[in-house]
mmCIF file of C-alpha atoms (C1' of nucleotides) in Angstrom:
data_model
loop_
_atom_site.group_PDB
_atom_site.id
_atom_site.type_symbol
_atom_site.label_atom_id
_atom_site.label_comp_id
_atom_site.label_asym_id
_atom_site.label_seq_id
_atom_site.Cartn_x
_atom_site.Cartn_y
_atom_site.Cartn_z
ATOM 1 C CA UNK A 1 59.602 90.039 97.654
ATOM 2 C CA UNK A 2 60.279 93.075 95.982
ATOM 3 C CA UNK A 3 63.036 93.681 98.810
ATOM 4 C CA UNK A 4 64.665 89.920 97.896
ATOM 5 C CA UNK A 5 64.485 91.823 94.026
ATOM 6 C CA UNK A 6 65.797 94.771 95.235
ATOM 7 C CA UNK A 7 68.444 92.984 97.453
ATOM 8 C CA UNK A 8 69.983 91.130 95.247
ATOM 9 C CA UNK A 9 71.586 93.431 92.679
ATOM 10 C CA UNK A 10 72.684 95.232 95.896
ATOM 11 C CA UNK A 11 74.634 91.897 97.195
ATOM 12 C CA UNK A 12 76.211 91.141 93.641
ATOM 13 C CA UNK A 13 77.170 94.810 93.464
ATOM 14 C CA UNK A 14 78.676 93.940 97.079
ATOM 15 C CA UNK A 15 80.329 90.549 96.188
ATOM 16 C CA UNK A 16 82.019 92.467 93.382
ATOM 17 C CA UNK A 17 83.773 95.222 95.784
ATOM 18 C CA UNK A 18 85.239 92.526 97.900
ATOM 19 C CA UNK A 19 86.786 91.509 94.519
ATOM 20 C CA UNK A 20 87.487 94.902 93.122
ATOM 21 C CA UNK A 21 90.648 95.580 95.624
ATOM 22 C CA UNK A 22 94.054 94.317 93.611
ATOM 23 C CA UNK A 23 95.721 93.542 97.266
ATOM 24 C CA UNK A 24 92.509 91.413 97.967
ATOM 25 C CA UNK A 25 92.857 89.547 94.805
ATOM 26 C CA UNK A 26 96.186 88.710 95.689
ATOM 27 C CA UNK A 27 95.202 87.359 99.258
ATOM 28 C CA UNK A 28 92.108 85.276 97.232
ATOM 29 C CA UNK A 29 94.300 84.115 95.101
ATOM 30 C CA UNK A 30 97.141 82.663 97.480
ATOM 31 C CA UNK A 31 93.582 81.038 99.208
ATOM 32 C CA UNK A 32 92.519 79.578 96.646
ATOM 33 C CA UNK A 33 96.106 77.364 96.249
ATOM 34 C CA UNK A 34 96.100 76.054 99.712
ATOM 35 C CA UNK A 35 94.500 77.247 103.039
ATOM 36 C CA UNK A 36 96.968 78.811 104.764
ATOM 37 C CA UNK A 37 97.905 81.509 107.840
ATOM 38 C CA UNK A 38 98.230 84.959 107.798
ATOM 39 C CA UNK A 39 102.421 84.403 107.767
ATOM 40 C CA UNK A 40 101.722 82.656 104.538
ATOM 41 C CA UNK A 41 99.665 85.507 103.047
ATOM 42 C CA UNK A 42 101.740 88.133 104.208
ATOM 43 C CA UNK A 43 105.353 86.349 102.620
ATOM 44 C CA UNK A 44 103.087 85.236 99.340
ATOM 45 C CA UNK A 45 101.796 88.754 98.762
ATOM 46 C CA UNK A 46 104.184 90.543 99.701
ATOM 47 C CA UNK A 47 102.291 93.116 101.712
ATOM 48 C CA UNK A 48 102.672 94.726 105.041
ATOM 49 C CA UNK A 49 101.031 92.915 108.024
ATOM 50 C CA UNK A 50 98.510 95.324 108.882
ATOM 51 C CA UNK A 51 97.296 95.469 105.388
ATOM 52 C CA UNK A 52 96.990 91.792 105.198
ATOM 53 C CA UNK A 53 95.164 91.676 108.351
ATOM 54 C CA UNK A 54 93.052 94.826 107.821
ATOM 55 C CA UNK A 55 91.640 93.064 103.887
ATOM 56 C CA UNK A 56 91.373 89.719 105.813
ATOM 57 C CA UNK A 57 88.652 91.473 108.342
ATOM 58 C CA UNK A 58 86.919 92.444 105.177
ATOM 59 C CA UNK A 59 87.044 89.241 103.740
ATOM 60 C CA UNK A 60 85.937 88.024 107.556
ATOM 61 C CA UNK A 61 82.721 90.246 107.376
ATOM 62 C CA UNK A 62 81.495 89.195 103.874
ATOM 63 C CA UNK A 63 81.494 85.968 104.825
ATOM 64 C CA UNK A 64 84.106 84.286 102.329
ATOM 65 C CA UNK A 65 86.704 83.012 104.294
ATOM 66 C CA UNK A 66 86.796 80.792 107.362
ATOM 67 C CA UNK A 67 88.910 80.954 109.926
ATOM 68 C CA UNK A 68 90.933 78.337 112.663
ATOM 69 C CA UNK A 69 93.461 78.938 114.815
ATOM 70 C CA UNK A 70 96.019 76.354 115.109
ATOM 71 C CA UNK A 71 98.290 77.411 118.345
ATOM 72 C CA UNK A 72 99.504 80.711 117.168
ATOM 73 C CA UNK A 73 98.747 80.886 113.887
ATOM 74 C CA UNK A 74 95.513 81.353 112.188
ATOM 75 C CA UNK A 75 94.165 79.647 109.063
ATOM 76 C CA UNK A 76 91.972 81.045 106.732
ATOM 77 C CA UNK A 77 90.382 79.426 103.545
ATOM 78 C CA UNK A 78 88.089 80.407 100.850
ATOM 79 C CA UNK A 79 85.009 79.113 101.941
ATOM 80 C CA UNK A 80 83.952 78.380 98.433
ATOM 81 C CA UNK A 81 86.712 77.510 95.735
ATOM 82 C CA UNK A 82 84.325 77.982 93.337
ATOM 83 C CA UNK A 83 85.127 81.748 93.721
ATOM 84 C CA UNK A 84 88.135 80.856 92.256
ATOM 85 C CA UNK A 85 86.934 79.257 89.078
ATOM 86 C CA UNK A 86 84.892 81.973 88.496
ATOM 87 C CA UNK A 87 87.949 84.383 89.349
ATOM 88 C CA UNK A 88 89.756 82.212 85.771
ATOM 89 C CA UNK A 89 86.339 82.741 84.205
ATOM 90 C CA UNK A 90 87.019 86.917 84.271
ATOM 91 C CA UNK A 91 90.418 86.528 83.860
ATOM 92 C CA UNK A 92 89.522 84.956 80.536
ATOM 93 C CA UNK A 93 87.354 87.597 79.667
ATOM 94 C CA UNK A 94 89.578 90.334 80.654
ATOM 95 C CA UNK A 95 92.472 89.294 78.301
ATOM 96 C CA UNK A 96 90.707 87.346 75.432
ATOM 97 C CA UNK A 97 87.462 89.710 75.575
ATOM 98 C CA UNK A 98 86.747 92.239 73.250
ATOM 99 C CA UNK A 99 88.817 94.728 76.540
ATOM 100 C CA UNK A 100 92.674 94.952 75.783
ATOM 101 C CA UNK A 101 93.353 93.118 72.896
ATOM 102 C CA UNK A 102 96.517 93.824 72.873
ATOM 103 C CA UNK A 103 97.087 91.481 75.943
ATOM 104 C CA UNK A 104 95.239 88.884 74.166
ATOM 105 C CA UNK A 105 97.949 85.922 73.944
ATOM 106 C CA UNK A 106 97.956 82.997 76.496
ATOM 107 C CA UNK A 107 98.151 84.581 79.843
ATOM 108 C CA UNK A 108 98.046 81.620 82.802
ATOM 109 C CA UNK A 109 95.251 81.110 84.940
ATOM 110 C CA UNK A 110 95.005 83.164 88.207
ATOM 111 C CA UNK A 111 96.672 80.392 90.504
ATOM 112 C CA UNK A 112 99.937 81.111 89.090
ATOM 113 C CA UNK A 113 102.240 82.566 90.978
ATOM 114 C CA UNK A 114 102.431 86.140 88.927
ATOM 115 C CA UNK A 115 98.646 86.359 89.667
ATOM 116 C CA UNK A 116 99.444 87.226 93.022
ATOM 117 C CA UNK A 117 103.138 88.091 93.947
ATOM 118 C CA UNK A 118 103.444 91.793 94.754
ATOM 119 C CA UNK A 119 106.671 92.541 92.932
ATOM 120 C CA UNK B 1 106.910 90.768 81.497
ATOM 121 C CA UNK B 2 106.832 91.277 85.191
ATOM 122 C CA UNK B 3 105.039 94.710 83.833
ATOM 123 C CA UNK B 4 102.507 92.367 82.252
ATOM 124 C CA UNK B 5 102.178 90.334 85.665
ATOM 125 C CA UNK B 6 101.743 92.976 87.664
ATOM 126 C CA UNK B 7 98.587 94.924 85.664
ATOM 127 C CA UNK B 8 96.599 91.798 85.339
ATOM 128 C CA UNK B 9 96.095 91.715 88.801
ATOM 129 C CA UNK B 10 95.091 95.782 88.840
ATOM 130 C CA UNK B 11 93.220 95.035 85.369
ATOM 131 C CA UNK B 12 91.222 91.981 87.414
ATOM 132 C CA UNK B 13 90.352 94.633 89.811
ATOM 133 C CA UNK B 14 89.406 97.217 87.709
ATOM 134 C CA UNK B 15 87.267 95.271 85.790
ATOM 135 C CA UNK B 16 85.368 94.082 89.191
ATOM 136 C CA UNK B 17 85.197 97.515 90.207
ATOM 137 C CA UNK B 18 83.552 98.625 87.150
ATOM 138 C CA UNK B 19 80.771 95.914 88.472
ATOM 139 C CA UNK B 20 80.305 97.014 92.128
ATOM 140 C CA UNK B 21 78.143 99.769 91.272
ATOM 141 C CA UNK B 22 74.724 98.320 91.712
ATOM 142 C CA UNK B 23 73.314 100.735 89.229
ATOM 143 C CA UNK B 24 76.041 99.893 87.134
ATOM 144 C CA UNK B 25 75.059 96.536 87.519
ATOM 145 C CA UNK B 26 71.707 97.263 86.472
ATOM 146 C CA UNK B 27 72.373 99.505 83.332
ATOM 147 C CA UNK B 28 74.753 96.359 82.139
ATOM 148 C CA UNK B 29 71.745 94.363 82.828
ATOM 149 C CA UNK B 30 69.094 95.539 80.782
ATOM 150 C CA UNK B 31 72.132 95.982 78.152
ATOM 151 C CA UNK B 32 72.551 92.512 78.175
ATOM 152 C CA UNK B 33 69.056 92.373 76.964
ATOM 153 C CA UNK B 34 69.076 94.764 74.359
ATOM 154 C CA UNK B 35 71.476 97.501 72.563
ATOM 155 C CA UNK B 36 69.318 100.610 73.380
ATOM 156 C CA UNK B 37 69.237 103.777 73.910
ATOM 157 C CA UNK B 38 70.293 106.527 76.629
ATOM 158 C CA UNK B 39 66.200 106.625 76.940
ATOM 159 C CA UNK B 40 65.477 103.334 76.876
ATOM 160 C CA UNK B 41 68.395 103.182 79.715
ATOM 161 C CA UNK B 42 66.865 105.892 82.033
ATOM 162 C CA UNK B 43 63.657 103.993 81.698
ATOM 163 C CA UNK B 44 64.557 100.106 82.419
ATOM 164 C CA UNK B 45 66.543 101.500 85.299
ATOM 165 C CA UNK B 46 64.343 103.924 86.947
ATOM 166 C CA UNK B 47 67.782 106.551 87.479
ATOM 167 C CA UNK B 48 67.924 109.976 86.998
ATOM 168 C CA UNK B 49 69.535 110.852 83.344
ATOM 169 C CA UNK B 50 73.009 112.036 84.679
ATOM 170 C CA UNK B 51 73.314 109.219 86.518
ATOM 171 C CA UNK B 52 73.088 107.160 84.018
ATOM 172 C CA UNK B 53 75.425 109.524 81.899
ATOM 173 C CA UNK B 54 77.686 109.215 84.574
ATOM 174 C CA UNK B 55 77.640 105.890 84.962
ATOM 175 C CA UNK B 56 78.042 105.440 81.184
ATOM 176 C CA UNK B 57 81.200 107.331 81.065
ATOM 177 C CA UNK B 58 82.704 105.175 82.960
ATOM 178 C CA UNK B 59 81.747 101.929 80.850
ATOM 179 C CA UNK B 60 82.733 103.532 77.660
ATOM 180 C CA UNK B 61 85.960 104.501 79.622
ATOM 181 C CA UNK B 62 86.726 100.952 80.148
ATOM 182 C CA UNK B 63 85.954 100.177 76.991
ATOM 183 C CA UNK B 64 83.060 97.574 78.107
ATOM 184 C CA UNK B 65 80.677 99.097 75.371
ATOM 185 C CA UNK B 66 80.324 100.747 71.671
ATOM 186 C CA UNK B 67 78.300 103.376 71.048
ATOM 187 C CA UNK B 68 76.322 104.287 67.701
ATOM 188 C CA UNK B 69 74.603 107.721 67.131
ATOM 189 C CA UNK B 70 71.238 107.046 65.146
ATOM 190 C CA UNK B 71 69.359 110.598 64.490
ATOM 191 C CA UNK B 72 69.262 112.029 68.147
ATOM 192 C CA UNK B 73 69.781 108.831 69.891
ATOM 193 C CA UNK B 74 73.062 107.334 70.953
ATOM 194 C CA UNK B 75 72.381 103.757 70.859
ATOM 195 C CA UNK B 76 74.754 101.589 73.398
ATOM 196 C CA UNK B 77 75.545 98.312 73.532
ATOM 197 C CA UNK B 78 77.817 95.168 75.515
ATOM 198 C CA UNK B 79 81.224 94.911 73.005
ATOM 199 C CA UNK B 80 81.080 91.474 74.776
ATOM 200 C CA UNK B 81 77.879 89.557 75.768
ATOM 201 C CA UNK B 82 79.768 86.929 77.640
ATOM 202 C CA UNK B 83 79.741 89.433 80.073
ATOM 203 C CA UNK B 84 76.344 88.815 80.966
ATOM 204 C CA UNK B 85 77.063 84.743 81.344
ATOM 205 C CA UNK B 86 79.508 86.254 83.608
ATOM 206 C CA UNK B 87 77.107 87.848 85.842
ATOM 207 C CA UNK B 88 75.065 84.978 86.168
ATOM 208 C CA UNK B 89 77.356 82.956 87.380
ATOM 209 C CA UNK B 90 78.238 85.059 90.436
ATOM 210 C CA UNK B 91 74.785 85.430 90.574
ATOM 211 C CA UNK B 92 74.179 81.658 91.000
ATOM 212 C CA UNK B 93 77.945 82.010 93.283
ATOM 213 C CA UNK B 94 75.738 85.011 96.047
ATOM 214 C CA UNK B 95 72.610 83.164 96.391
ATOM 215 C CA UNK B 96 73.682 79.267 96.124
ATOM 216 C CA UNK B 97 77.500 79.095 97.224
ATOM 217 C CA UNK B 98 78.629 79.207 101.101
ATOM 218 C CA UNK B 99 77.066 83.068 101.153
ATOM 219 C CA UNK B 100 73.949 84.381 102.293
ATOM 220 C CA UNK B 101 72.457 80.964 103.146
ATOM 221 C CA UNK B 102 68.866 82.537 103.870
ATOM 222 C CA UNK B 103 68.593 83.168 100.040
ATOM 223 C CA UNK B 104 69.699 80.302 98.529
ATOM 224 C CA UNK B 105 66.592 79.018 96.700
ATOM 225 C CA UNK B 106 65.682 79.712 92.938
ATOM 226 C CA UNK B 107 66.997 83.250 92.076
ATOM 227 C CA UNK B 108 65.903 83.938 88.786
ATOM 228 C CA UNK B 109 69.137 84.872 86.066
ATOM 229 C CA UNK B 110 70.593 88.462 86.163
ATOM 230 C CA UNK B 111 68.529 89.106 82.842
ATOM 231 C CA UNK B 112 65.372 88.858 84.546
ATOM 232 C CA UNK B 113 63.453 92.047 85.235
ATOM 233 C CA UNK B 114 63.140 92.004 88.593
ATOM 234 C CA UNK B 115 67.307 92.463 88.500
ATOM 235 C CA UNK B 116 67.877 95.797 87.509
ATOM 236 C CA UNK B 117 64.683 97.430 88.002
ATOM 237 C CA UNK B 118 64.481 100.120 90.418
ATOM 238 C CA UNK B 119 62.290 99.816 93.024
ATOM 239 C "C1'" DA C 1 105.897 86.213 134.635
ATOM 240 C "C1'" DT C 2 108.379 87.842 130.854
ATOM 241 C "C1'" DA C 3 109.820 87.637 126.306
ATOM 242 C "C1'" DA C 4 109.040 86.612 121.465
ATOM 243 C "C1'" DC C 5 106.066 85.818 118.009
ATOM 244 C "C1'" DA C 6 101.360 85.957 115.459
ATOM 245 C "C1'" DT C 7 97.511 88.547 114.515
ATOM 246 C "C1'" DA C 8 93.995 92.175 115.220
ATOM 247 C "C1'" DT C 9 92.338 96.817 116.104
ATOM 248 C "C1'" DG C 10 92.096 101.958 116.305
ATOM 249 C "C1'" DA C 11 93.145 106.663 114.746
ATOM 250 C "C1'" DG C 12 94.329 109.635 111.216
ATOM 251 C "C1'" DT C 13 94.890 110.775 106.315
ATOM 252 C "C1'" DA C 14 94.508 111.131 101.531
ATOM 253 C "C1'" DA C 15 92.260 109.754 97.592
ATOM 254 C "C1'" DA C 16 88.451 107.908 94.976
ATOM 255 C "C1'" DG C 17 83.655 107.331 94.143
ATOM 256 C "C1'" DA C 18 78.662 108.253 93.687
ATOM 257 C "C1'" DC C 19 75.582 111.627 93.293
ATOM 258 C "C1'" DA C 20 72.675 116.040 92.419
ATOM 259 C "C1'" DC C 21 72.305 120.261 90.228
ATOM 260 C "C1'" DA C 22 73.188 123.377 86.638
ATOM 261 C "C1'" DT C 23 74.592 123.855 82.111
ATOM 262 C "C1'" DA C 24 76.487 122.681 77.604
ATOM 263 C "C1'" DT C 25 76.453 120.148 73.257
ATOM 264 C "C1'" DG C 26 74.319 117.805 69.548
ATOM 265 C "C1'" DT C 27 70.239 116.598 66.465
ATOM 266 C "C1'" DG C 28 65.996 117.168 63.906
ATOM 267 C "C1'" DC C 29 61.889 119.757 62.836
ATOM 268 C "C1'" DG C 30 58.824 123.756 62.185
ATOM 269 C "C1'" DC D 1 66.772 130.433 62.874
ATOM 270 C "C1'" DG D 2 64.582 128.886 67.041
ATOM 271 C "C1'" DC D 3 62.649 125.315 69.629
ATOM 272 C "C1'" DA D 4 62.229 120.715 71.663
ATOM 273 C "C1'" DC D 5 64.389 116.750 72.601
ATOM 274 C "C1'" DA D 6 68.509 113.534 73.662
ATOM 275 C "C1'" DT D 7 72.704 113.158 75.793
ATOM 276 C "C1'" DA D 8 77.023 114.795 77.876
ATOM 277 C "C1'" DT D 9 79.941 117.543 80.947
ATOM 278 C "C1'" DG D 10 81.444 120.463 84.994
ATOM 279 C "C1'" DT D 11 81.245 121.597 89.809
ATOM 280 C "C1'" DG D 12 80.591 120.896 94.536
ATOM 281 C "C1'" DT D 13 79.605 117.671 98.210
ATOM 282 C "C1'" DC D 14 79.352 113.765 101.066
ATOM 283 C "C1'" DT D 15 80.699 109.078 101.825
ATOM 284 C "C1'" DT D 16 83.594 105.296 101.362
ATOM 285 C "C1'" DT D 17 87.945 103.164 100.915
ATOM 286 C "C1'" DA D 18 92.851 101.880 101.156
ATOM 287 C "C1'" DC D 19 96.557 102.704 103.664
ATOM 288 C "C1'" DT D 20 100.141 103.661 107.463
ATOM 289 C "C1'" DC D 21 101.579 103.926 112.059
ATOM 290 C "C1'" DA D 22 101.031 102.863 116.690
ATOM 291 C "C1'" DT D 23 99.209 99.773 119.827
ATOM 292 C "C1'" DA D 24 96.538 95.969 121.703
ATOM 293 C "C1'" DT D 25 95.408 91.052 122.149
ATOM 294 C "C1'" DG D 26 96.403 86.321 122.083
ATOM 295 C "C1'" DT D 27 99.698 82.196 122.191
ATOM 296 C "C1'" DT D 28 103.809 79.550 123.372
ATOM 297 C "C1'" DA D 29 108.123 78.704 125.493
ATOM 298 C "C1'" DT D 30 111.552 79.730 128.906
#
DNA sequence: ATAACATATGAGTAAAGACACATATGTGCG
DNA sequence: CGCACATATGTGTCTTTACTCATATGTTAT
């Protein structure tokens, strides 16, 4: 029991790396529109293929995407989209907070399409 | 305006990386409870005084806390105690959403003790 | 089977991060 | 002042992480 207690700030600490990555936002964040395949992640962030591929293994291992190959491609999806409501929650907080008030004014929700695109 | 774009997603980040710490995590914990001391810190968290001096740096960096000097103490404190809603949340997301299905049943709220106590 | 495409993996590198230890700064009291 | 306490800072180290490049695996069509 006092593992579990032990455990657990250890996991949230762990659930927060995955998210701490500004690449692996990105990816999240083109997941949480639509499922989609790795083509699709690589043309909607804008990043090189291995990168794509090498944050998707990480995203593999912690257990928050799933994965299914149609013919050549493989899909992955956000295995909760929850994640991505509370993703909006910290966006929220980030601009409207007492942080960086001087980005305070309306800034979209992190589906839009500058949440994500590389350049 | 594309500047703005781009840095949400890197302040996003940022922000989450600030939380992967599990120390971190606890020091913002018993913060949530409390304002308090460097003292009162070192003691709810069971870590080493530079550590937590360290780790402190690093929130005040990122503007996540004020500070107030009273006598010898430095007294800190959340600028933003939605934060802590925040936390609970993912909390609720680790332990009840697709993830870590083994310890899905009733985790008490990242304010509780048992989260940010030691060992 | 070979070619073309989709995706994953491995090695190497450079940078960031967490930490411990020693030491400095700041505050109040005798 | 000098001492005890509270907190911060600097340095060195060890580990982790993000990334690139090269290469491997898997799939489909010809």
């Amino acid at each position: 029991m006092d593992q579990v207690d032990i455990n657990s700030v250890e996991q949230i600490a762990r659930l927060f790396k995955i998210l701490s990555d500004p690449n692996r936002l990105r990816i999240i964040s083109v997941l949480g529109k639509n499922e989609c395949s790795v083509s699709e992640l690589i043309n909607g962030t804008g990043l090189p293929q291995t990168l794509v591929s090498f944050h998707l293994k990480t995203l593999r291992d912690s257990g928050m995407v799933d994965t299914e190959r149609k013919g050549p491609f493989i899909y992955y999806r956000l295995k909760s989209p929850v994640l991505i409501d509370l993703l909006g929650a910290f966006n929220q907080y980030t601009f409207n907070g007492q942080k960086n008030k001087d980005m305070a004014t309306g800034m979209p929700c992190p589906c839009s399409p500058w949440f994500f695109k590389k350049s």
